[in-house]
Amino acid sequence: MKTLGYYNGKFGELDEMSVPMNDRVCWFGDGVYDAGPCRNYHIFALDEHIDRFFNSAGLLKIQMPVSKAELKELLNELVQKMDSGDLFVYYQVTRGSGPRNHVFTDAPGNLWITLTHQEISDGKNPIKLITTEDTRFYHCNIKTLNLIPSVMAAQRAKEAGCQESVFYRPGGRVTECAHSNVHIIQDGMLRTAPTDNLILPGIARAHLIRMCKKLCIPVNETAFTLDDLFAAEEVIVTSSSNLCLWANEIDGKPVGKKQPELLGKIREALIEEFHEATNV
């Protein structure tokens, strides 16, 4: 199969799939999701992603229709049906189906899965960023389906000829990006925002931190500001789709490019880890 869509036990090519209009995702965007890369039919960091997926569902009191082990087995079975083993594996659970009513549906959730072809970037080419005031709600740590602010910020970045938008809160605290985590190298140290309710605890972020510690690079998980961002020695953007990108421009101003050897060391180590984990 070139693409695959799954809904509560049924699957087929994405353009052949449909979902009922009374799924609560249609009324309220009532659900959570997770996703990650697959290479050589091996899903990278799957246990970590599934743990975060179940944590998001638990925080919203969504009844999971499968166990962690069952979901892992299902995902591994579905990727084997694809023509290519280099994939983006996406899954979400909604709160179930029923007449439109704000109170919870008392039933297990609906499980969606999509598989599409995608290859992980090697991160060698720089990207451009813009900054956007973070006007989202205060539950950013939950990977909810309510993504309109992120959609608008991503579109704004595209219209500005950039690849990502960096969110900041009143007072200038940098939080994360529209669909990534953002970090800086400052005085040879990795600075990354703390995992409070203002950012999503990225899986790629966790791998970046572990790798820096393995490479004996100091790590500081405290909030940093826009001033820190623009003055940083390097600016790093991570996500499950792009494990280690670097920025050379923000809001039209040049940034980073002061620690290229350190940046290259981190990036190459992360890509090597990904390749080793997905060689089967």
PDB file of C-alpha atoms in Angstrom:
ATOM      1  CA  MET A   1       0.000   0.000   0.000  1.00  0.00           C
ATOM      2  CA  LYS A   2       1.201   3.546  -0.757  1.00  0.00           C
ATOM      3  CA  THR A   3      -0.758   5.042   2.148  1.00  0.00           C
ATOM      4  CA  LEU A   4      -2.823   3.498   4.913  1.00  0.00           C
ATOM      5  CA  GLY A   5      -5.699   4.706   7.020  1.00  0.00           C
ATOM      6  CA  TYR A   6      -7.118   2.799   9.988  1.00  0.00           C
ATOM      7  CA  TYR A   7     -10.305   3.463  11.949  1.00  0.00           C
ATOM      8  CA  ASN A   8     -11.578   1.127  14.689  1.00  0.00           C
ATOM      9  CA  GLY A   9     -10.455  -2.062  12.967  1.00  0.00           C
ATOM     10  CA  LYS A  10     -11.052  -1.052   9.328  1.00  0.00           C
ATOM     11  CA  PHE A  11      -8.187   0.005   7.084  1.00  0.00           C
ATOM     12  CA  GLY A  12      -7.440   0.913   3.480  1.00  0.00           C
ATOM     13  CA  GLU A  13      -5.799   3.562   1.319  1.00  0.00           C
ATOM     14  CA  LEU A  14      -6.272   6.994   2.902  1.00  0.00           C
ATOM     15  CA  ASP A  15      -8.483   8.375   0.135  1.00  0.00           C
ATOM     16  CA  GLU A  16     -10.778   5.356   0.507  1.00  0.00           C
ATOM     17  CA  MET A  17     -11.358   5.791   4.246  1.00  0.00           C
ATOM     18  CA  SER A  18     -14.185   7.680   5.958  1.00  0.00           C
ATOM     19  CA  VAL A  19     -15.255   8.358   9.546  1.00  0.00           C
ATOM     20  CA  PRO A  20     -18.741   8.951  11.014  1.00  0.00           C
ATOM     21  CA  MET A  21     -19.830  12.552  11.471  1.00  0.00           C
ATOM     22  CA  ASN A  22     -20.814  11.849  15.077  1.00  0.00           C
ATOM     23  CA  ASP A  23     -17.216  11.153  16.085  1.00  0.00           C
ATOM     24  CA  ARG A  24     -16.538  13.756  18.790  1.00  0.00           C
ATOM     25  CA  VAL A  25     -13.504  14.953  16.860  1.00  0.00           C
ATOM     26  CA  CYS A  26     -15.964  16.521  14.392  1.00  0.00           C
ATOM     27  CA  TRP A  27     -17.825  18.416  17.131  1.00  0.00           C
ATOM     28  CA  PHE A  28     -15.078  19.445  19.514  1.00  0.00           C
ATOM     29  CA  GLY A  29     -11.654  18.280  18.273  1.00  0.00           C
ATOM     30  CA  ASP A  30     -12.008  16.060  21.338  1.00  0.00           C
ATOM     31  CA  GLY A  31      -8.974  13.820  21.285  1.00  0.00           C
ATOM     32  CA  VAL A  32      -5.210  13.462  21.467  1.00  0.00           C
ATOM     33  CA  TYR A  33      -2.540  12.221  19.086  1.00  0.00           C
ATOM     34  CA  ASP A  34       1.057  11.156  18.732  1.00  0.00           C
ATOM     35  CA  ALA A  35       3.356  10.355  15.849  1.00  0.00           C
ATOM     36  CA  GLY A  36       6.879   9.402  14.915  1.00  0.00           C
ATOM     37  CA  PRO A  37       9.176   8.248  12.124  1.00  0.00           C
ATOM     38  CA  CYS A  38       9.662   4.744  10.788  1.00  0.00           C
ATOM     39  CA  ARG A  39      12.725   3.556   8.858  1.00  0.00           C
ATOM     40  CA  ASN A  40      13.252   0.104   7.348  1.00  0.00           C
ATOM     41  CA  TYR A  41       9.819  -0.839   8.760  1.00  0.00           C
ATOM     42  CA  HIS A  42      11.120  -0.133  12.289  1.00  0.00           C
ATOM     43  CA  ILE A  43       9.228   2.569  14.234  1.00  0.00           C
ATOM     44  CA  PHE A  44      11.690   4.777  16.093  1.00  0.00           C
ATOM     45  CA  ALA A  45      11.264   5.343  19.865  1.00  0.00           C
ATOM     46  CA  LEU A  46       7.860   3.660  19.758  1.00  0.00           C
ATOM     47  CA  ASP A  47       7.586   2.922  23.482  1.00  0.00           C
ATOM     48  CA  GLU A  48       8.318   6.559  24.337  1.00  0.00           C
ATOM     49  CA  HIS A  49       5.689   7.829  21.912  1.00  0.00           C
ATOM     50  CA  ILE A  50       3.060   5.357  23.137  1.00  0.00           C
ATOM     51  CA  ASP A  51       3.760   6.319  26.760  1.00  0.00           C
ATOM     52  CA  ARG A  52       3.207   9.993  25.902  1.00  0.00           C
ATOM     53  CA  PHE A  53       0.072   9.122  23.895  1.00  0.00           C
ATOM     54  CA  PHE A  54      -1.481   7.290  26.841  1.00  0.00           C
ATOM     55  CA  ASN A  55      -0.436  10.070  29.207  1.00  0.00           C
ATOM     56  CA  SER A  56      -2.191  12.681  27.038  1.00  0.00           C
ATOM     57  CA  ALA A  57      -5.341  10.532  26.927  1.00  0.00           C
ATOM     58  CA  GLY A  58      -5.240  10.029  30.682  1.00  0.00           C
ATOM     59  CA  LEU A  59      -4.951  13.764  31.358  1.00  0.00           C
ATOM     60  CA  LEU A  60      -8.174  14.268  29.362  1.00  0.00           C
ATOM     61  CA  LYS A  61      -9.857  11.180  30.880  1.00  0.00           C
ATOM     62  CA  ILE A  62     -10.283   9.505  27.495  1.00  0.00           C
ATOM     63  CA  GLN A  63     -10.980   5.763  27.681  1.00  0.00           C
ATOM     64  CA  MET A  64      -8.369   3.991  25.543  1.00  0.00           C
ATOM     65  CA  PRO A  65      -9.827   1.231  23.323  1.00  0.00           C
ATOM     66  CA  VAL A  66      -6.538  -0.735  23.361  1.00  0.00           C
ATOM     67  CA  SER A  67      -3.680  -1.416  25.747  1.00  0.00           C
ATOM     68  CA  LYS A  68      -0.154  -0.138  25.146  1.00  0.00           C
ATOM     69  CA  ALA A  69       0.965  -3.607  24.086  1.00  0.00           C
ATOM     70  CA  GLU A  70      -1.984  -4.001  21.703  1.00  0.00           C
ATOM     71  CA  LEU A  71      -1.327  -0.628  20.077  1.00  0.00           C
ATOM     72  CA  LYS A  72       2.362  -1.403  19.647  1.00  0.00           C
ATOM     73  CA  GLU A  73       1.550  -4.746  18.033  1.00  0.00           C
ATOM     74  CA  LEU A  74      -1.053  -3.140  15.751  1.00  0.00           C
ATOM     75  CA  LEU A  75       1.298  -0.392  14.562  1.00  0.00           C
ATOM     76  CA  ASN A  76       4.056  -2.883  13.832  1.00  0.00           C
ATOM     77  CA  GLU A  77       1.605  -5.014  11.851  1.00  0.00           C
ATOM     78  CA  LEU A  78       0.314  -2.069   9.816  1.00  0.00           C
ATOM     79  CA  VAL A  79       3.718  -0.768   8.742  1.00  0.00           C
ATOM     80  CA  GLN A  80       4.425  -4.170   7.194  1.00  0.00           C
ATOM     81  CA  LYS A  81       1.546  -3.572   4.760  1.00  0.00           C
ATOM     82  CA  MET A  82       3.272  -0.547   3.220  1.00  0.00           C
ATOM     83  CA  ASP A  83       5.256  -0.475  -0.048  1.00  0.00           C
ATOM     84  CA  SER A  84       8.040   1.498   1.657  1.00  0.00           C
ATOM     85  CA  GLY A  85       9.479   1.152   5.149  1.00  0.00           C
ATOM     86  CA  ASP A  86      10.337   4.874   5.465  1.00  0.00           C
ATOM     87  CA  LEU A  87       7.165   6.313   6.961  1.00  0.00           C
ATOM     88  CA  PHE A  88       5.471   8.865   9.161  1.00  0.00           C
ATOM     89  CA  VAL A  89       3.343   6.918  11.650  1.00  0.00           C
ATOM     90  CA  TYR A  90       0.461   8.973  13.091  1.00  0.00           C
ATOM     91  CA  TYR A  91      -2.185   7.848  15.570  1.00  0.00           C
ATOM     92  CA  GLN A  92      -4.957   9.561  17.506  1.00  0.00           C
ATOM     93  CA  VAL A  93      -7.781   8.635  19.815  1.00  0.00           C
ATOM     94  CA  THR A  94     -10.995  10.614  20.077  1.00  0.00           C
ATOM     95  CA  ARG A  95     -13.453  10.461  22.939  1.00  0.00           C
ATOM     96  CA  GLY A  96     -15.869   8.268  21.013  1.00  0.00           C
ATOM     97  CA  SER A  97     -19.067   8.840  19.046  1.00  0.00           C
ATOM     98  CA  GLY A  98     -22.520  10.117  19.911  1.00  0.00           C
ATOM     99  CA  PRO A  99     -24.953  13.036  19.615  1.00  0.00           C
ATOM    100  CA  ARG A 100     -23.394  16.461  20.095  1.00  0.00           C
ATOM    101  CA  ASN A 101     -23.140  17.050  23.833  1.00  0.00           C
ATOM    102  CA  HIS A 102     -20.380  18.851  25.712  1.00  0.00           C
ATOM    103  CA  VAL A 103     -20.324  16.273  28.526  1.00  0.00           C
ATOM    104  CA  PHE A 104     -18.168  13.195  27.999  1.00  0.00           C
ATOM    105  CA  THR A 105     -19.276  10.211  25.934  1.00  0.00           C
ATOM    106  CA  ASP A 106     -19.278   7.203  28.290  1.00  0.00           C
ATOM    107  CA  ALA A 107     -17.571   4.748  25.941  1.00  0.00           C
ATOM    108  CA  PRO A 108     -14.100   3.768  24.720  1.00  0.00           C
ATOM    109  CA  GLY A 109     -12.499   6.178  22.288  1.00  0.00           C
ATOM    110  CA  ASN A 110     -12.142   5.802  18.530  1.00  0.00           C
ATOM    111  CA  LEU A 111      -8.668   4.872  17.292  1.00  0.00           C
ATOM    112  CA  TRP A 112      -7.312   6.442  14.103  1.00  0.00           C
ATOM    113  CA  ILE A 113      -3.995   5.552  12.431  1.00  0.00           C
ATOM    114  CA  THR A 114      -2.422   6.934   9.251  1.00  0.00           C
ATOM    115  CA  LEU A 115       0.763   5.837   7.502  1.00  0.00           C
ATOM    116  CA  THR A 116       2.383   7.966   4.818  1.00  0.00           C
ATOM    117  CA  HIS A 117       5.778   7.939   3.108  1.00  0.00           C
ATOM    118  CA  GLN A 118       8.389  10.199   4.703  1.00  0.00           C
ATOM    119  CA  GLU A 119      12.152  10.253   5.148  1.00  0.00           C
ATOM    120  CA  ILE A 120      13.960  11.903   8.059  1.00  0.00           C
ATOM    121  CA  SER A 121      16.042  14.968   7.186  1.00  0.00           C
ATOM    122  CA  ASP A 122      19.791  14.707   7.793  1.00  0.00           C
ATOM    123  CA  GLY A 123      19.608  18.248   9.222  1.00  0.00           C
ATOM    124  CA  LYS A 124      22.556  19.568   7.203  1.00  0.00           C
ATOM    125  CA  ASN A 125      20.723  22.499   5.596  1.00  0.00           C
ATOM    126  CA  PRO A 126      19.725  25.496   7.761  1.00  0.00           C
ATOM    127  CA  ILE A 127      16.144  26.669   8.197  1.00  0.00           C
ATOM    128  CA  LYS A 128      14.593  30.097   8.754  1.00  0.00           C
ATOM    129  CA  LEU A 129      12.318  30.977  11.680  1.00  0.00           C
ATOM    130  CA  ILE A 130       9.944  33.725  12.708  1.00  0.00           C
ATOM    131  CA  THR A 131       8.656  34.610  16.181  1.00  0.00           C
ATOM    132  CA  THR A 132       4.972  34.593  17.136  1.00  0.00           C
ATOM    133  CA  GLU A 133       3.338  35.577  20.412  1.00  0.00           C
ATOM    134  CA  ASP A 134       2.079  32.462  22.170  1.00  0.00           C
ATOM    135  CA  THR A 135      -1.661  32.991  22.640  1.00  0.00           C
ATOM    136  CA  ARG A 136      -2.494  29.312  23.115  1.00  0.00           C
ATOM    137  CA  PHE A 137      -4.170  27.813  26.163  1.00  0.00           C
ATOM    138  CA  TYR A 138      -2.348  26.540  29.258  1.00  0.00           C
ATOM    139  CA  HIS A 139      -2.402  22.814  28.517  1.00  0.00           C
ATOM    140  CA  CYS A 140       0.368  22.712  25.905  1.00  0.00           C
ATOM    141  CA  ASN A 141       1.830  19.627  27.603  1.00  0.00           C
ATOM    142  CA  ILE A 142      -1.151  17.588  26.320  1.00  0.00           C
ATOM    143  CA  LYS A 143      -0.891  16.592  22.649  1.00  0.00           C
ATOM    144  CA  THR A 144      -4.478  17.622  21.959  1.00  0.00           C
ATOM    145  CA  LEU A 145      -6.074  17.788  18.518  1.00  0.00           C
ATOM    146  CA  ASN A 146      -7.004  21.461  19.042  1.00  0.00           C
ATOM    147  CA  LEU A 147      -4.214  22.893  16.902  1.00  0.00           C
ATOM    148  CA  ILE A 148      -5.691  26.028  15.315  1.00  0.00           C
ATOM    149  CA  PRO A 149      -3.129  28.420  16.915  1.00  0.00           C
ATOM    150  CA  SER A 150      -0.301  26.192  15.700  1.00  0.00           C
ATOM    151  CA  VAL A 151      -1.874  25.931  12.239  1.00  0.00           C
ATOM    152  CA  MET A 152      -2.105  29.723  11.966  1.00  0.00           C
ATOM    153  CA  ALA A 153       1.487  30.171  13.184  1.00  0.00           C
ATOM    154  CA  ALA A 154       2.777  27.570  10.716  1.00  0.00           C
ATOM    155  CA  GLN A 155       0.936  29.292   7.866  1.00  0.00           C
ATOM    156  CA  ARG A 156       2.360  32.657   8.923  1.00  0.00           C
ATOM    157  CA  ALA A 157       5.856  31.172   8.796  1.00  0.00           C
ATOM    158  CA  LYS A 158       5.229  29.774   5.301  1.00  0.00           C
ATOM    159  CA  GLU A 159       3.980  33.133   4.047  1.00  0.00           C
ATOM    160  CA  ALA A 160       7.162  34.738   5.421  1.00  0.00           C
ATOM    161  CA  GLY A 161       9.318  32.247   3.528  1.00  0.00           C
ATOM    162  CA  CYS A 162      10.292  30.412   6.728  1.00  0.00           C
ATOM    163  CA  GLN A 163      10.001  26.811   7.904  1.00  0.00           C
ATOM    164  CA  GLU A 164       8.841  27.253  11.496  1.00  0.00           C
ATOM    165  CA  SER A 165       7.423  29.767  13.975  1.00  0.00           C
ATOM    166  CA  VAL A 166       8.851  30.222  17.489  1.00  0.00           C
ATOM    167  CA  PHE A 167       6.282  30.960  20.208  1.00  0.00           C
ATOM    168  CA  TYR A 168       6.976  33.385  23.034  1.00  0.00           C
ATOM    169  CA  ARG A 169       4.885  34.433  26.022  1.00  0.00           C
ATOM    170  CA  PRO A 170       4.359  37.939  27.482  1.00  0.00           C
ATOM    171  CA  GLY A 171       7.668  39.010  28.990  1.00  0.00           C
ATOM    172  CA  GLY A 172       9.586  37.350  26.175  1.00  0.00           C
ATOM    173  CA  ARG A 173       9.838  33.785  27.464  1.00  0.00           C
ATOM    174  CA  VAL A 174      10.404  31.396  24.562  1.00  0.00           C
ATOM    175  CA  THR A 175       8.230  28.259  24.819  1.00  0.00           C
ATOM    176  CA  GLU A 176       8.329  26.085  21.687  1.00  0.00           C
ATOM    177  CA  CYS A 177       7.508  26.195  17.979  1.00  0.00           C
ATOM    178  CA  ALA A 178       4.264  25.606  16.083  1.00  0.00           C
ATOM    179  CA  HIS A 179       5.092  21.907  15.703  1.00  0.00           C
ATOM    180  CA  SER A 180       8.582  21.535  17.173  1.00  0.00           C
ATOM    181  CA  ASN A 181      10.694  22.199  20.248  1.00  0.00           C
ATOM    182  CA  VAL A 182      13.329  24.942  20.091  1.00  0.00           C
ATOM    183  CA  HIS A 183      16.651  25.006  21.952  1.00  0.00           C
ATOM    184  CA  ILE A 184      19.798  27.118  21.998  1.00  0.00           C
ATOM    185  CA  ILE A 185      23.503  26.631  22.511  1.00  0.00           C
ATOM    186  CA  GLN A 186      24.712  29.277  24.962  1.00  0.00           C
ATOM    187  CA  ASP A 187      28.308  29.347  26.250  1.00  0.00           C
ATOM    188  CA  GLY A 188      28.790  25.811  24.957  1.00  0.00           C
ATOM    189  CA  MET A 189      25.752  24.590  26.922  1.00  0.00           C
ATOM    190  CA  LEU A 190      22.365  23.338  25.711  1.00  0.00           C
ATOM    191  CA  ARG A 191      19.495  25.523  26.943  1.00  0.00           C
ATOM    192  CA  THR A 192      15.983  24.120  26.605  1.00  0.00           C
ATOM    193  CA  ALA A 193      12.668  25.167  28.118  1.00  0.00           C
ATOM    194  CA  PRO A 194      11.441  23.196  31.158  1.00  0.00           C
ATOM    195  CA  THR A 195       8.680  20.648  30.652  1.00  0.00           C
ATOM    196  CA  ASP A 196       5.911  22.584  32.363  1.00  0.00           C
ATOM    197  CA  ASN A 197       2.385  23.116  31.031  1.00  0.00           C
ATOM    198  CA  LEU A 198       3.578  25.616  28.408  1.00  0.00           C
ATOM    199  CA  ILE A 199       5.402  23.147  26.158  1.00  0.00           C
ATOM    200  CA  LEU A 200       4.953  19.644  24.823  1.00  0.00           C
ATOM    201  CA  PRO A 201       7.619  17.294  26.228  1.00  0.00           C
ATOM    202  CA  GLY A 202       9.021  16.279  22.848  1.00  0.00           C
ATOM    203  CA  ILE A 203      10.440  12.804  22.336  1.00  0.00           C
ATOM    204  CA  ALA A 204      13.141  14.260  20.068  1.00  0.00           C
ATOM    205  CA  ARG A 205      13.808  16.851  22.808  1.00  0.00           C
ATOM    206  CA  ALA A 206      14.439  14.022  25.295  1.00  0.00           C
ATOM    207  CA  HIS A 207      16.830  12.313  22.862  1.00  0.00           C
ATOM    208  CA  LEU A 208      18.665  15.616  22.332  1.00  0.00           C
ATOM    209  CA  ILE A 209      19.131  16.072  26.081  1.00  0.00           C
ATOM    210  CA  ARG A 210      20.335  12.499  26.581  1.00  0.00           C
ATOM    211  CA  MET A 211      22.746  12.790  23.672  1.00  0.00           C
ATOM    212  CA  CYS A 212      24.209  16.062  24.956  1.00  0.00           C
ATOM    213  CA  LYS A 213      24.796  14.477  28.348  1.00  0.00           C
ATOM    214  CA  LYS A 214      26.386  11.453  26.658  1.00  0.00           C
ATOM    215  CA  LEU A 215      28.684  13.848  24.767  1.00  0.00           C
ATOM    216  CA  CYS A 216      29.517  15.666  28.046  1.00  0.00           C
ATOM    217  CA  ILE A 217      27.771  18.834  26.864  1.00  0.00           C
ATOM    218  CA  PRO A 218      26.150  20.667  29.826  1.00  0.00           C
ATOM    219  CA  VAL A 219      22.338  20.904  29.780  1.00  0.00           C
ATOM    220  CA  ASN A 220      20.224  23.633  31.383  1.00  0.00           C
ATOM    221  CA  GLU A 221      16.447  23.020  31.441  1.00  0.00           C
ATOM    222  CA  THR A 222      15.340  26.524  32.436  1.00  0.00           C
ATOM    223  CA  ALA A 223      13.325  29.114  30.556  1.00  0.00           C
ATOM    224  CA  PHE A 224      15.138  31.420  28.152  1.00  0.00           C
ATOM    225  CA  THR A 225      14.031  34.627  26.427  1.00  0.00           C
ATOM    226  CA  LEU A 226      13.872  36.153  22.973  1.00  0.00           C
ATOM    227  CA  ASP A 227      17.057  38.065  23.781  1.00  0.00           C
ATOM    228  CA  ASP A 228      18.773  34.752  24.557  1.00  0.00           C
ATOM    229  CA  LEU A 229      17.403  33.274  21.331  1.00  0.00           C
ATOM    230  CA  PHE A 230      18.777  36.040  19.103  1.00  0.00           C
ATOM    231  CA  ALA A 231      22.145  36.045  20.909  1.00  0.00           C
ATOM    232  CA  ALA A 232      22.528  32.251  20.926  1.00  0.00           C
ATOM    233  CA  GLU A 233      25.612  30.573  19.549  1.00  0.00           C
ATOM    234  CA  GLU A 234      23.319  28.099  17.770  1.00  0.00           C
ATOM    235  CA  VAL A 235      19.552  27.632  17.471  1.00  0.00           C
ATOM    236  CA  ILE A 236      18.300  24.024  17.271  1.00  0.00           C
ATOM    237  CA  VAL A 237      14.812  22.835  16.316  1.00  0.00           C
ATOM    238  CA  THR A 238      13.722  19.253  17.033  1.00  0.00           C
ATOM    239  CA  SER A 239      10.638  17.170  16.312  1.00  0.00           C
ATOM    240  CA  SER A 240       9.775  13.557  15.630  1.00  0.00           C
ATOM    241  CA  SER A 241       9.819  14.380  11.900  1.00  0.00           C
ATOM    242  CA  ASN A 242      13.115  16.279  12.019  1.00  0.00           C
ATOM    243  CA  LEU A 243      15.426  15.097  14.762  1.00  0.00           C
ATOM    244  CA  CYS A 244      17.909  17.981  14.652  1.00  0.00           C
ATOM    245  CA  LEU A 245      17.531  21.060  12.466  1.00  0.00           C
ATOM    246  CA  TRP A 246      19.394  24.339  12.920  1.00  0.00           C
ATOM    247  CA  ALA A 247      18.351  27.895  12.152  1.00  0.00           C
ATOM    248  CA  ASN A 248      20.455  30.674  10.651  1.00  0.00           C
ATOM    249  CA  GLU A 249      17.741  33.337  10.480  1.00  0.00           C
ATOM    250  CA  ILE A 250      14.911  34.552  12.737  1.00  0.00           C
ATOM    251  CA  ASP A 251      12.590  37.395  11.748  1.00  0.00           C
ATOM    252  CA  GLY A 252      14.956  38.205   8.907  1.00  0.00           C
ATOM    253  CA  LYS A 253      17.974  38.592  11.218  1.00  0.00           C
ATOM    254  CA  PRO A 254      21.016  36.254  11.108  1.00  0.00           C
ATOM    255  CA  VAL A 255      21.447  34.018  14.160  1.00  0.00           C
ATOM    256  CA  GLY A 256      23.764  31.272  15.348  1.00  0.00           C
ATOM    257  CA  LYS A 257      26.650  29.922  13.253  1.00  0.00           C
ATOM    258  CA  LYS A 258      29.071  30.418  16.176  1.00  0.00           C
ATOM    259  CA  GLN A 259      29.494  26.776  17.258  1.00  0.00           C
ATOM    260  CA  PRO A 260      29.363  24.799  13.982  1.00  0.00           C
ATOM    261  CA  GLU A 261      31.602  21.974  15.199  1.00  0.00           C
ATOM    262  CA  LEU A 262      29.577  21.441  18.380  1.00  0.00           C
ATOM    263  CA  LEU A 263      26.322  21.605  16.429  1.00  0.00           C
ATOM    264  CA  GLY A 264      27.623  19.121  13.868  1.00  0.00           C
ATOM    265  CA  LYS A 265      28.742  16.766  16.624  1.00  0.00           C
ATOM    266  CA  ILE A 266      25.251  16.764  18.193  1.00  0.00           C
ATOM    267  CA  ARG A 267      23.414  16.449  14.879  1.00  0.00           C
ATOM    268  CA  GLU A 268      25.582  13.606  13.583  1.00  0.00           C
ATOM    269  CA  ALA A 269      25.242  11.700  16.865  1.00  0.00           C
ATOM    270  CA  LEU A 270      21.443  11.963  16.793  1.00  0.00           C
ATOM    271  CA  ILE A 271      21.189  10.834  13.167  1.00  0.00           C
ATOM    272  CA  GLU A 272      23.565   7.953  13.894  1.00  0.00           C
ATOM    273  CA  GLU A 273      21.402   6.929  16.864  1.00  0.00           C
ATOM    274  CA  PHE A 274      18.321   6.959  14.623  1.00  0.00           C
ATOM    275  CA  HIS A 275      20.020   4.863  11.946  1.00  0.00           C
ATOM    276  CA  GLU A 276      21.327   2.348  14.472  1.00  0.00           C
ATOM    277  CA  ALA A 277      17.888   2.005  16.075  1.00  0.00           C
ATOM    278  CA  THR A 278      16.168   1.446  12.730  1.00  0.00           C
ATOM    279  CA  ASN A 279      18.653  -0.913  11.055  1.00  0.00           C
ATOM    280  CA  VAL A 280      16.851  -4.255  10.898  1.00  0.00           C
TER     281      VAL A 280
END
